[in-house]
Short mmCIF file of C-alpha atoms in Angstrom, two decimals:
data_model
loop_
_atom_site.label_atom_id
_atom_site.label_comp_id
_atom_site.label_asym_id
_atom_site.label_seq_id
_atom_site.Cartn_x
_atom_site.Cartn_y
_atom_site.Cartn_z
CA UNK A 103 -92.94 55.65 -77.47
CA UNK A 104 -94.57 56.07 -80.47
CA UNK A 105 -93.74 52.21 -81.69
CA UNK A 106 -95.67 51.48 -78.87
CA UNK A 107 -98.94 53.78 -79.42
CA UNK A 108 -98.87 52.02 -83.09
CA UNK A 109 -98.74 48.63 -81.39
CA UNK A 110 -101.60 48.77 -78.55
CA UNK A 111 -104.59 47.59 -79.92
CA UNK A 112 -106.23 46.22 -76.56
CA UNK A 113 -106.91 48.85 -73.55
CA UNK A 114 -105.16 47.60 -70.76
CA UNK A 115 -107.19 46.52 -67.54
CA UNK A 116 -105.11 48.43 -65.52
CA UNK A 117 -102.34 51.25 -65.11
CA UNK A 118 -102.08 55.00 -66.53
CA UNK A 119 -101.90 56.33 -69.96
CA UNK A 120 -100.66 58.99 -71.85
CA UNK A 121 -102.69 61.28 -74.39
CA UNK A 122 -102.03 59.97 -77.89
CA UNK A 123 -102.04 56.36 -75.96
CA UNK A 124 -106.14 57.59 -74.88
CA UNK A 125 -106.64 59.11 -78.40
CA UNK A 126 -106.21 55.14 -79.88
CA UNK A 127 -109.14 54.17 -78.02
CA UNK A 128 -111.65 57.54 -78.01
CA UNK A 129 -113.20 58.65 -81.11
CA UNK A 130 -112.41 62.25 -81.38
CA UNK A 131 -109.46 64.66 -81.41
CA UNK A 132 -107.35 65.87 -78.81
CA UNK A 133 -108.52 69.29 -78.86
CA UNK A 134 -111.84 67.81 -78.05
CA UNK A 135 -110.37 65.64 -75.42
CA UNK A 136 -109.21 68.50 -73.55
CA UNK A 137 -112.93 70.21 -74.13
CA UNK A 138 -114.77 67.52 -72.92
CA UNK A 139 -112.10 67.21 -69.67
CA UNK A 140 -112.78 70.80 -69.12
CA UNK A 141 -116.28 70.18 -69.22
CA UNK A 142 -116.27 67.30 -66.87
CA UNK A 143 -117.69 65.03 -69.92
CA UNK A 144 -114.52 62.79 -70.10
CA UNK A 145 -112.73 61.53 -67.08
CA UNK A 146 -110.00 64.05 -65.81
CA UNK A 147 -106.14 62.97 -66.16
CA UNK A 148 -103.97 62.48 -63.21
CA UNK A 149 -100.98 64.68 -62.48
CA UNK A 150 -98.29 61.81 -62.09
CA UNK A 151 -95.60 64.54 -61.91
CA UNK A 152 -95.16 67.81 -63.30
CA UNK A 153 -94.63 67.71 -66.46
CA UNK A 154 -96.66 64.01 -67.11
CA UNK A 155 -100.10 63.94 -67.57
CA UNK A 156 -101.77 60.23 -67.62
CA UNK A 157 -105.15 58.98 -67.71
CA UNK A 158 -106.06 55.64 -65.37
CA UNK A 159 -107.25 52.77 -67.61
CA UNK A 160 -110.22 51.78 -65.04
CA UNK A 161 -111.17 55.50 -65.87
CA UNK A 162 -111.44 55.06 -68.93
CA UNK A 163 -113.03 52.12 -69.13
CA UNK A 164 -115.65 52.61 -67.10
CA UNK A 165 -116.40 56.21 -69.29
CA UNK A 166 -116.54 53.64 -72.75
CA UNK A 167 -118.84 51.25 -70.64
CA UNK A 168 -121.44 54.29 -69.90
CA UNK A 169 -120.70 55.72 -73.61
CA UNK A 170 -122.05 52.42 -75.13
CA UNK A 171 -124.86 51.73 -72.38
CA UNK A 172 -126.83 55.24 -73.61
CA UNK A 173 -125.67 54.67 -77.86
CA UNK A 174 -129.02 53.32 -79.29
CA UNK A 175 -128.95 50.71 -81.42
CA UNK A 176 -127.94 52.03 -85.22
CA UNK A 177 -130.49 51.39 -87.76
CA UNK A 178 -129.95 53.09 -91.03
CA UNK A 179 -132.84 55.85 -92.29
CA UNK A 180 -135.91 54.71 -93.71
CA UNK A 181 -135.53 55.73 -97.43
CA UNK A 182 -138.37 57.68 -98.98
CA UNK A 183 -139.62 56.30 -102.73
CA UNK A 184 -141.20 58.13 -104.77
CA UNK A 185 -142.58 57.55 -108.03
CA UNK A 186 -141.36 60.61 -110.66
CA UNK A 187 -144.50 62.35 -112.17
CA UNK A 188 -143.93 62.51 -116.12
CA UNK A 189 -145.93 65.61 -117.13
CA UNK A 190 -148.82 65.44 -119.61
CA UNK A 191 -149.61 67.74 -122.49
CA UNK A 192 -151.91 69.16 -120.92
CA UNK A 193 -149.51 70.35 -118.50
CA UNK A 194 -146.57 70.89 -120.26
CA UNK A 195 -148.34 73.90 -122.26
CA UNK A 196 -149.80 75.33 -118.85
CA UNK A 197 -145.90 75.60 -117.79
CA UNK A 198 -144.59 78.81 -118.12
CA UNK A 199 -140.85 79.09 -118.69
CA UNK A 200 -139.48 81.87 -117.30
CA UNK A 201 -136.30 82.37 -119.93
CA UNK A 202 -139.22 82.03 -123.25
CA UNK A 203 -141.88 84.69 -121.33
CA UNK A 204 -138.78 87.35 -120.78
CA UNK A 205 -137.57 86.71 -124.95
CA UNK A 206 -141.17 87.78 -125.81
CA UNK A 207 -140.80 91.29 -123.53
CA UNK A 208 -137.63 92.33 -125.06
CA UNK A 209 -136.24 94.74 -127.42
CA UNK A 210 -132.87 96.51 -128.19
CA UNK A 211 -132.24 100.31 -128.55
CA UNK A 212 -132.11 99.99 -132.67
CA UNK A 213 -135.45 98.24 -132.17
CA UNK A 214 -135.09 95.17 -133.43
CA UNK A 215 -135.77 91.69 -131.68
CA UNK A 216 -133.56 91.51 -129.13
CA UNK A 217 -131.60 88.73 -130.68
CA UNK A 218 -128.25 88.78 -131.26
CA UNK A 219 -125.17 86.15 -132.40
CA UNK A 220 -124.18 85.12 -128.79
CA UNK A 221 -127.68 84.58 -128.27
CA UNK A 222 -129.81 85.30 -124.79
CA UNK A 223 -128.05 82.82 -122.84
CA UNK A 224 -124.66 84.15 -123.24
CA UNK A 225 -125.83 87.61 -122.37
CA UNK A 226 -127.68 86.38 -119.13
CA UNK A 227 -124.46 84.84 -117.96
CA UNK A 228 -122.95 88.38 -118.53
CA UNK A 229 -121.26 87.12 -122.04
CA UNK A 230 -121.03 89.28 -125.22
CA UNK A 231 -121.50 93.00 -125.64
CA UNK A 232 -121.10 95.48 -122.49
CA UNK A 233 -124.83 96.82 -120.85
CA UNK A 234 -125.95 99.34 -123.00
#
């Protein structure tokens, strides 16, 4: 059967078929197959015995025919543009940089400047000597 699945590429006019047969021609999984079945979004299957499940062809037709009569036509998002601001110097020392304002505040225990040979980075990121 499954030579078969791989070879249907048209959905026949007429006649019953079987889930992975249906999941060829549907865009979404099987799982949500069965959810949308449940929720009376997707044409139930027929019972053609007790252990086979199929799906009529007309059903599903007519459910792809209704599917693309409410898709709106795809148009792809408008794309904003903007033009990046360069700063002036007259801005750029008005900014504030939150990393150079903290250096200024600090100081170790031995009271010196707070430096030290990892440097302030590699202590932010939890680098170098243990809290003291």
């Amino acid at each position: 059967m499954s030579t078969y699945v791989q070879r249907m590429s048209v959905l026949p006019d007429t006649g019953f078929l079987r889930q992975p047969q249906v999941l060829l021609f549907i865009p979404f999984s099987k799982s949500t197959l069965w959810r949308r079945v449940e929720a009376g979004s997707f044409p139930a299957p027929v019972k053609l015995s007790s252990k086979v499940t199929a799906w009529r062809a007309e059903d599903l037709r007519m459910w792809i025919a209704a599917q693309t009569e409410t898709m709106q036509p795809w148009r792809p998002a408008p794309v904003p543009v903007s033009v990046p601001v360069r700063p002036t110097a007259a801005t750029r020392s008005q900014a504030v940089r939150p990393d150079r304002a903290s250096r200024s505040n600090k100081t170790d225990s031995s009271g010196g400047s707070g430096g030290s040979a990892l440097g302030d980075a590699d202590q932010r990121r939890g680098r170098g000597r243990a809290a003291r």
